[in-house]
Short mmCIF file of N, CA and C in Angstrom, two decimals:
data_model
loop_
_atom_site.label_atom_id
_atom_site.label_comp_id
_atom_site.label_asym_id
_atom_site.label_seq_id
_atom_site.Cartn_x
_atom_site.Cartn_y
_atom_site.Cartn_z
N MET A 16 0.79 -1.18 0.13
CA MET A 16 -0.10 -0.13 0.10
C MET A 16 0.94 1.30 -0.25
N ALA A 17 0.55 2.10 -0.80
CA ALA A 17 1.64 3.30 -1.01
C ALA A 17 1.01 4.13 0.04
N VAL A 18 2.11 5.20 0.52
CA VAL A 18 1.74 5.91 1.39
C VAL A 18 1.45 7.32 0.81
N PRO A 19 0.59 8.25 1.05
CA PRO A 19 0.01 9.47 0.67
C PRO A 19 0.76 10.13 0.84
N ASP A 20 0.97 11.49 0.15
CA ASP A 20 1.89 12.41 0.05
C ASP A 20 1.95 13.46 1.37
N SER A 21 1.17 13.30 2.11
CA SER A 21 0.83 14.06 3.10
C SER A 21 0.03 13.17 4.41
N VAL A 22 0.93 12.43 4.78
CA VAL A 22 0.39 11.63 5.88
C VAL A 22 1.18 12.34 7.28
N PRO A 23 0.73 13.04 8.25
CA PRO A 23 1.55 13.67 8.96
C PRO A 23 1.76 12.82 10.26
N GLY A 24 2.87 13.13 10.64
CA GLY A 24 3.47 12.71 11.86
C GLY A 24 4.23 11.31 11.78
N HIS A 25 5.13 11.13 12.75
CA HIS A 25 5.73 9.89 13.07
C HIS A 25 6.78 9.47 11.76
N GLY A 26 7.08 10.66 11.25
CA GLY A 26 8.28 10.75 10.19
C GLY A 26 7.89 9.95 8.89
N ARG A 27 6.32 10.11 8.73
CA ARG A 27 5.82 9.33 7.59
C ARG A 27 5.41 10.13 6.44
N GLU A 28 5.49 11.46 6.38
CA GLU A 28 5.16 12.58 5.73
C GLU A 28 5.95 12.43 4.45
N ILE A 29 5.41 12.28 3.06
CA ILE A 29 6.91 12.32 2.24
C ILE A 29 7.41 13.86 1.81
N LEU A 30 8.37 14.42 2.08
CA LEU A 30 8.80 15.59 1.65
C LEU A 30 9.74 15.49 0.66
N GLU A 31 9.77 16.78 -0.59
CA GLU A 31 10.61 17.01 -1.34
C GLU A 31 11.92 17.67 -0.61
N ILE A 32 13.26 16.80 -1.02
CA ILE A 32 14.63 17.04 -0.23
C ILE A 32 14.60 18.81 -0.64
N GLY A 33 14.60 19.21 -1.95
CA GLY A 33 14.69 20.55 -2.27
C GLY A 33 13.90 21.66 -1.43
N THR A 34 12.81 21.53 -0.99
CA THR A 34 12.16 22.44 -0.31
C THR A 34 12.13 22.18 1.06
N HIS A 35 12.62 21.01 2.08
CA HIS A 35 12.31 20.62 3.65
C HIS A 35 13.90 20.24 3.85
N TRP A 36 15.12 20.55 3.19
CA TRP A 36 16.11 19.84 3.54
C TRP A 36 16.72 20.52 4.66
N ARG A 37 16.56 21.69 4.90
CA ARG A 37 16.99 22.14 6.27
C ARG A 37 16.06 21.70 7.66
N ARG A 38 14.91 21.38 7.34
CA ARG A 38 14.20 21.14 8.44
C ARG A 38 14.67 19.65 8.69
N MET A 39 14.65 18.65 7.61
CA MET A 39 14.97 17.28 7.55
C MET A 39 16.51 17.24 8.60
N VAL A 40 17.31 18.19 8.03
CA VAL A 40 18.43 17.81 8.51
C VAL A 40 18.64 18.34 10.13
N GLN A 41 17.84 19.47 10.50
CA GLN A 41 17.74 19.80 12.09
C GLN A 41 16.92 18.65 12.65
N ASN A 42 15.77 18.17 11.90
CA ASN A 42 15.12 17.21 12.66
C ASN A 42 16.34 16.09 13.12
N TRP A 43 17.27 15.48 12.05
CA TRP A 43 17.94 14.32 12.20
C TRP A 43 18.86 14.84 13.40
N VAL A 44 19.35 15.97 13.40
CA VAL A 44 20.41 16.33 14.59
C VAL A 44 19.74 16.23 15.96
N THR A 45 18.55 16.57 16.05
CA THR A 45 17.85 16.71 17.16
C THR A 45 17.79 15.34 18.00
N GLY A 46 18.46 15.39 19.22
CA GLY A 46 18.71 14.31 20.05
C GLY A 46 20.00 13.56 19.84
N ARG A 47 20.87 13.85 18.74
CA ARG A 47 21.96 13.09 18.81
C ARG A 47 23.29 14.00 19.42
N ASN A 48 24.38 13.51 19.54
CA ASN A 48 25.72 13.99 20.09
C ASN A 48 26.16 14.73 19.18
N PHE A 49 25.68 15.47 18.32
CA PHE A 49 26.44 16.73 17.61
C PHE A 49 26.45 18.01 17.79
N HIS A 50 27.38 18.73 17.46
CA HIS A 50 27.41 19.92 17.67
C HIS A 50 26.99 20.69 16.41
N THR A 51 26.19 21.67 16.22
CA THR A 51 25.59 21.96 15.07
C THR A 51 26.02 23.24 14.76
N GLU A 52 25.69 24.17 13.47
CA GLU A 52 25.96 25.54 13.44
C GLU A 52 24.96 25.75 12.13
N THR A 53 24.36 26.98 11.99
CA THR A 53 23.38 27.10 10.86
C THR A 53 23.81 28.18 10.56
N ASP A 54 24.09 28.52 8.89
CA ASP A 54 24.22 29.84 8.57
C ASP A 54 23.13 29.93 7.19
N THR A 55 23.50 31.06 6.54
CA THR A 55 22.28 31.13 5.34
C THR A 55 22.39 30.21 4.47
N VAL A 56 23.33 29.40 4.07
CA VAL A 56 23.32 28.63 2.88
C VAL A 56 23.74 27.18 3.45
N SER A 57 24.20 26.95 4.71
CA SER A 57 24.52 25.49 5.06
C SER A 57 23.89 25.02 6.52
N VAL A 58 23.87 23.75 6.56
CA VAL A 58 23.99 23.36 8.42
C VAL A 58 24.96 22.44 8.55
N SER A 59 25.69 22.65 9.33
CA SER A 59 27.14 21.85 9.73
C SER A 59 26.78 21.43 11.10
N MET A 60 27.33 19.92 10.88
CA MET A 60 27.56 19.21 12.30
C MET A 60 28.86 18.42 12.51
N ARG A 61 29.42 18.38 13.91
CA ARG A 61 30.27 18.15 13.96
C ARG A 61 30.17 16.74 14.74
N PHE A 62 31.23 15.69 14.99
CA PHE A 62 31.24 14.82 16.08
C PHE A 62 32.96 14.33 16.10
N ASP A 63 32.80 13.85 17.56
CA ASP A 63 34.19 13.46 17.97
C ASP A 63 34.56 12.08 17.00
N LEU A 64 35.69 11.88 16.43
CA LEU A 64 36.22 10.76 15.87
C LEU A 64 37.14 10.00 17.01
N GLU A 65 37.23 9.66 18.18
CA GLU A 65 37.76 9.25 19.00
C GLU A 65 38.71 8.18 18.78
N GLU A 66 38.62 7.23 17.51
CA GLU A 66 39.55 6.42 17.12
C GLU A 66 40.74 7.47 16.79
N THR A 67 40.75 8.58 16.38
CA THR A 67 42.15 9.42 15.76
C THR A 67 42.18 10.61 16.61
N GLY A 68 41.32 10.98 17.26
CA GLY A 68 41.41 12.33 18.18
C GLY A 68 41.22 13.47 17.56
N ARG A 69 40.33 13.39 16.30
CA ARG A 69 39.68 14.62 15.63
C ARG A 69 38.54 14.60 15.62
N MET A 70 37.97 15.49 15.06
CA MET A 70 36.69 16.01 15.03
C MET A 70 36.14 15.77 13.36
N VAL A 71 35.09 15.38 13.30
CA VAL A 71 34.54 15.29 11.68
C VAL A 71 33.42 16.07 11.66
N THR A 72 33.51 17.23 10.32
CA THR A 72 32.74 18.13 10.11
C THR A 72 31.73 17.70 8.77
N VAL A 73 30.40 17.54 9.09
CA VAL A 73 29.78 17.41 7.91
C VAL A 73 28.84 18.70 7.46
N ARG A 74 28.90 19.27 6.55
CA ARG A 74 28.41 20.38 6.05
C ARG A 74 27.43 20.07 4.97
N PHE A 75 25.96 20.09 5.27
CA PHE A 75 24.98 20.05 4.50
C PHE A 75 24.62 21.27 3.68
N MET A 76 24.50 21.58 2.46
CA MET A 76 24.36 22.55 1.61
C MET A 76 23.41 22.02 0.09
N THR A 77 23.07 23.05 -0.61
CA THR A 77 22.69 22.83 -1.97
C THR A 77 23.40 23.75 -3.00
N THR A 78 23.16 22.36 -4.05
CA THR A 78 23.54 23.34 -5.52
C THR A 78 22.56 23.16 -6.09
N LYS A 79 22.58 23.49 -7.60
CA LYS A 79 21.35 24.20 -8.17
C LYS A 79 20.48 22.73 -8.21
N ARG A 80 21.08 21.57 -8.07
CA ARG A 80 20.33 20.50 -8.50
C ARG A 80 20.41 19.21 -7.16
N LEU A 81 21.27 19.34 -6.35
CA LEU A 81 21.61 18.39 -5.31
C LEU A 81 21.73 18.82 -3.87
N LEU A 82 21.24 18.22 -3.31
CA LEU A 82 21.54 18.41 -1.66
C LEU A 82 23.00 17.71 -1.37
N VAL A 83 24.21 18.46 -1.02
CA VAL A 83 25.18 17.83 -0.97
C VAL A 83 25.51 17.89 0.65
N ALA A 84 26.02 16.78 1.13
CA ALA A 84 26.92 16.60 2.50
C ALA A 84 28.37 16.56 2.39
N PHE A 85 29.07 17.27 2.58
CA PHE A 85 30.70 17.35 2.50
C PHE A 85 31.31 17.14 3.90
N ALA A 86 32.13 16.09 4.09
CA ALA A 86 32.80 15.62 5.16
C ALA A 86 34.03 15.82 5.13
N THR A 87 34.82 16.27 6.25
CA THR A 87 36.08 16.07 6.53
C THR A 87 36.41 16.25 7.83
N ASP A 88 37.62 15.65 7.92
CA ASP A 88 38.21 15.76 9.62
C ASP A 88 39.20 16.75 9.97
N GLY A 89 39.26 17.75 8.97
CA GLY A 89 39.87 18.95 9.38
C GLY A 89 41.55 18.79 9.58
N TYR A 90 41.73 17.55 8.60
CA TYR A 90 43.34 17.40 8.42
C TYR A 90 43.94 17.94 7.13
N PHE A 91 44.53 18.82 7.13
CA PHE A 91 45.03 19.63 5.83
C PHE A 91 46.27 18.38 5.54
N LEU A 92 46.56 18.08 4.15
CA LEU A 92 47.43 17.25 3.62
C LEU A 92 48.71 17.94 3.16
N ARG A 93 49.69 17.84 3.58
CA ARG A 93 51.03 17.93 2.99
C ARG A 93 51.30 17.82 1.67
N LYS A 94 52.11 18.37 1.08
CA LYS A 94 52.35 18.09 -0.46
C LYS A 94 53.09 16.98 -0.83
N ASP A 95 53.95 16.45 0.39
CA ASP A 95 54.35 15.13 0.08
C ASP A 95 53.31 13.94 0.44
N GLN A 96 52.16 14.49 1.14
CA GLN A 96 51.18 13.23 1.10
C GLN A 96 49.89 13.22 0.24
N LEU A 97 49.98 14.11 -0.85
CA LEU A 97 48.88 14.10 -2.08
C LEU A 97 48.96 12.60 -2.57
N ALA A 98 50.03 12.31 -2.97
CA ALA A 98 49.85 10.68 -3.85
C ALA A 98 49.19 9.47 -2.93
N LEU A 99 49.76 9.66 -1.69
CA LEU A 99 49.19 8.72 -0.53
C LEU A 99 47.95 8.77 -0.36
N ALA A 100 47.33 10.37 -0.39
CA ALA A 100 45.88 10.26 0.08
C ALA A 100 45.02 10.03 -1.35
N ALA A 101 45.48 10.06 -2.54
CA ALA A 101 45.02 9.89 -3.67
C ALA A 101 44.77 8.44 -3.63
N ALA A 102 45.84 7.89 -3.37
CA ALA A 102 45.82 6.23 -3.36
C ALA A 102 44.66 5.61 -2.26
N ALA A 103 44.69 6.31 -1.14
CA ALA A 103 43.73 5.81 -0.13
C ALA A 103 42.49 6.37 -0.40
N SER A 104 42.13 7.48 -1.32
CA SER A 104 40.59 7.58 -1.84
C SER A 104 40.36 6.59 -2.91
N ASN A 105 41.23 6.14 -3.93
CA ASN A 105 40.83 5.15 -5.13
C ASN A 105 40.46 3.94 -4.31
N ALA A 106 41.32 3.35 -3.37
CA ALA A 106 41.19 2.05 -2.42
C ALA A 106 39.99 2.05 -1.91
N TRP A 107 39.71 3.08 -0.90
CA TRP A 107 38.27 3.39 -0.38
C TRP A 107 37.20 3.37 -1.59
N ASN A 108 37.22 4.06 -2.56
CA ASN A 108 36.15 3.93 -3.58
C ASN A 108 35.66 2.89 -4.04
N THR A 109 37.24 2.09 -4.47
CA THR A 109 36.89 0.79 -5.09
C THR A 109 36.36 -0.37 -4.14
N GLU A 110 36.76 -0.19 -2.89
CA GLU A 110 36.05 -1.38 -1.90
C GLU A 110 34.70 -1.14 -1.71
N GLN A 111 34.05 0.19 -1.66
CA GLN A 111 32.86 0.65 -1.31
C GLN A 111 31.84 0.72 -2.51
N LEU A 112 32.55 0.57 -3.75
CA LEU A 112 31.80 0.58 -4.69
C LEU A 112 31.13 1.51 -5.13
N ARG A 113 31.18 3.00 -4.66
CA ARG A 113 31.04 3.82 -4.74
C ARG A 113 31.68 5.24 -4.57
N PRO A 114 32.18 5.91 -5.61
CA PRO A 114 33.04 7.10 -5.16
C PRO A 114 32.28 8.08 -4.28
N MET A 115 33.28 8.27 -3.12
CA MET A 115 32.94 9.32 -2.26
C MET A 115 33.91 9.93 -1.43
N LEU A 116 34.95 9.64 -1.54
CA LEU A 116 36.31 10.03 -0.93
C LEU A 116 36.99 10.37 -2.13
N SER A 117 37.65 11.71 -1.67
CA SER A 117 38.36 12.58 -2.78
C SER A 117 39.48 13.34 -2.11
N VAL A 118 40.55 13.77 -2.74
CA VAL A 118 41.45 14.69 -2.41
C VAL A 118 40.80 16.12 -2.73
N TRP A 119 40.32 16.89 -1.78
CA TRP A 119 39.81 18.17 -2.36
C TRP A 119 40.52 19.25 -2.30
N ASP A 120 40.46 20.00 -3.29
CA ASP A 120 41.08 21.22 -3.38
C ASP A 120 42.60 21.11 -3.50
N VAL A 121 43.07 20.23 -4.33
CA VAL A 121 44.48 20.30 -4.47
C VAL A 121 45.45 21.27 -4.93
N ARG A 122 44.48 22.33 -5.79
CA ARG A 122 45.21 23.47 -6.00
C ARG A 122 45.25 24.69 -4.77
N GLY A 123 44.41 24.40 -3.90
CA GLY A 123 44.37 25.25 -2.68
C GLY A 123 45.76 25.33 -1.75
N PRO A 124 45.59 26.13 -0.95
CA PRO A 124 47.00 26.18 0.07
C PRO A 124 46.54 24.93 0.83
N ARG A 125 45.67 24.31 1.19
CA ARG A 125 45.58 23.50 2.16
C ARG A 125 44.57 22.23 1.72
N PRO A 126 44.93 21.17 0.81
CA PRO A 126 44.13 20.53 0.18
C PRO A 126 43.91 19.31 1.29
N CYS A 127 42.73 18.74 1.53
CA CYS A 127 42.60 17.65 2.39
C CYS A 127 41.64 16.57 2.00
N LEU A 128 41.54 15.64 2.88
CA LEU A 128 40.70 14.15 2.42
C LEU A 128 39.03 14.76 2.53
N ALA A 129 38.17 14.51 1.73
CA ALA A 129 36.86 14.84 1.75
C ALA A 129 35.88 13.76 1.39
N GLY A 130 34.79 13.55 2.07
CA GLY A 130 33.83 12.41 1.87
C GLY A 130 32.81 13.44 1.10
N VAL A 131 32.20 13.19 0.03
CA VAL A 131 31.05 13.71 -0.76
C VAL A 131 29.94 12.86 -0.73
N TYR A 132 28.81 13.42 -0.49
CA TYR A 132 27.32 12.51 -0.22
C TYR A 132 26.53 13.38 -1.06
N ASP A 133 25.41 12.74 -1.99
CA ASP A 133 24.43 13.64 -2.61
C ASP A 133 23.12 13.13 -2.65
N LEU A 134 22.14 14.14 -2.78
CA LEU A 134 20.62 13.49 -3.29
C LEU A 134 20.32 14.60 -4.15
N PRO A 135 19.32 14.25 -5.27
CA PRO A 135 18.83 15.06 -5.99
C PRO A 135 17.96 15.94 -5.24
N LEU A 136 17.60 17.46 -5.52
CA LEU A 136 16.78 17.94 -4.83
C LEU A 136 15.36 17.71 -4.95
N THR A 137 14.92 16.83 -6.11
CA THR A 137 13.86 16.55 -6.52
C THR A 137 13.46 14.91 -5.92
N CYS A 138 14.36 14.67 -4.94
CA CYS A 138 14.20 13.33 -4.31
C CYS A 138 13.04 13.77 -3.26
N ARG A 139 12.22 12.42 -3.12
CA ARG A 139 11.25 12.70 -1.90
C ARG A 139 11.28 11.74 -1.14
N MET A 140 11.12 11.91 0.40
CA MET A 140 11.32 10.81 1.27
C MET A 140 10.68 11.20 2.48
N THR A 141 10.66 10.04 3.52
CA THR A 141 10.06 10.60 4.89
C THR A 141 11.24 10.82 5.58
N GLN A 142 10.63 11.57 6.64
CA GLN A 142 11.84 12.27 7.93
C GLN A 142 12.87 10.69 8.33
N THR A 143 11.98 9.73 8.46
CA THR A 143 12.59 8.43 8.75
C THR A 143 13.56 7.87 8.04
N ASP A 144 13.31 7.79 6.61
CA ASP A 144 14.35 7.37 5.41
C ASP A 144 15.23 8.38 5.46
N PHE A 145 15.18 9.59 5.67
CA PHE A 145 16.40 10.51 5.69
C PHE A 145 17.15 10.60 6.95
N ASP A 146 16.47 10.42 7.96
CA ASP A 146 17.22 10.18 9.25
C ASP A 146 18.08 8.55 8.90
N ALA A 147 17.65 7.74 8.46
CA ALA A 147 18.53 6.61 8.33
C ALA A 147 19.74 6.86 7.25
N LEU A 148 19.23 7.67 6.17
CA LEU A 148 20.28 7.52 5.26
C LEU A 148 21.38 8.92 5.98
N ALA A 149 21.19 9.57 6.21
CA ALA A 149 22.05 10.51 6.83
C ALA A 149 22.96 9.93 8.07
N SER A 150 22.33 9.03 8.99
CA SER A 150 22.98 8.46 10.03
C SER A 150 23.80 7.30 9.34
N ASP A 151 23.36 6.73 8.03
CA ASP A 151 24.29 5.90 7.16
C ASP A 151 25.91 6.93 6.69
N TRP A 152 25.21 8.05 6.04
CA TRP A 152 26.37 8.94 5.58
C TRP A 152 27.54 9.01 6.97
N VAL A 153 26.84 9.35 8.10
CA VAL A 153 28.00 9.74 9.28
C VAL A 153 28.80 8.39 9.54
N GLU A 154 28.05 7.54 9.48
CA GLU A 154 28.77 5.91 9.84
C GLU A 154 29.86 6.02 9.10
N ARG A 155 29.70 5.98 7.65
CA ARG A 155 30.60 5.78 6.44
C ARG A 155 31.60 6.50 6.62
N ALA A 156 31.40 8.10 7.05
CA ALA A 156 32.58 8.96 7.25
C ALA A 156 33.29 8.47 8.56
N ARG A 157 32.87 8.16 9.33
CA ARG A 157 33.94 7.54 10.48
C ARG A 157 34.52 6.54 10.13
N HIS A 158 33.85 5.79 9.53
CA HIS A 158 34.98 4.40 8.99
C HIS A 158 35.94 5.07 7.86
N MET A 159 35.39 5.96 7.23
CA MET A 159 36.50 6.47 6.24
C MET A 159 37.55 7.10 6.71
N PHE A 160 37.30 7.88 7.57
CA PHE A 160 38.26 8.68 7.95
C PHE A 160 39.06 8.12 9.42
N THR A 161 38.58 7.04 9.87
CA THR A 161 39.33 6.21 10.80
C THR A 161 40.30 5.57 9.78
N ARG A 162 40.09 4.91 8.95
CA ARG A 162 40.72 4.05 8.29
C ARG A 162 41.79 4.66 7.53
N CYS A 163 41.79 5.98 7.03
CA CYS A 163 42.77 6.82 6.29
C CYS A 163 43.64 7.21 7.30
N HIS A 164 43.15 7.56 8.72
CA HIS A 164 44.23 7.76 9.78
C HIS A 164 45.06 6.63 10.41
N GLN A 165 44.36 5.28 10.28
CA GLN A 165 45.25 4.02 11.04
C GLN A 165 45.67 3.89 9.73
N VAL A 166 45.23 3.49 8.62
CA VAL A 166 46.17 2.41 7.60
C VAL A 166 47.28 3.29 6.63
N PHE A 167 46.86 4.90 6.57
CA PHE A 167 47.38 5.65 5.57
C PHE A 167 48.08 6.55 6.73
N GLU A 168 47.95 6.77 7.60
CA GLU A 168 48.18 7.66 8.43
C GLU A 168 48.33 9.07 8.10
N LEU A 169 46.97 9.47 7.54
CA LEU A 169 46.75 10.61 6.97
C LEU A 169 45.90 11.12 8.18
#
């Protein structure tokens, strides 16, 4: 049985990401142990990555067509680490069967490893489904940055 577009309550209301992404992110963050910040273009949350002693920041924002969650552990790569970081990204992406880890801003003064997750703004889902997806993204980021730190010493 299909769920109608406007079943209120219990996270079952089907919402379009493009219109409701801020509310969905804020609802997901509520009750979790994340530090959050909101500005005019994004909602950011941070959590401790105990295995590495670092904090991971996940910044939710939109492009013209996508909701993007950009994750980084705040570690800036040295020039002599770029090739190793690219190898770590390639290994992770191949093992996970979906590209999500990259060396970000290699032309900038301070490149870093970044995980990038996205959804089309036209996507429609319930709050419950969004919560599960966002939690999965955080768990993947946790594993990804822990592995980069422990295996590749990045």
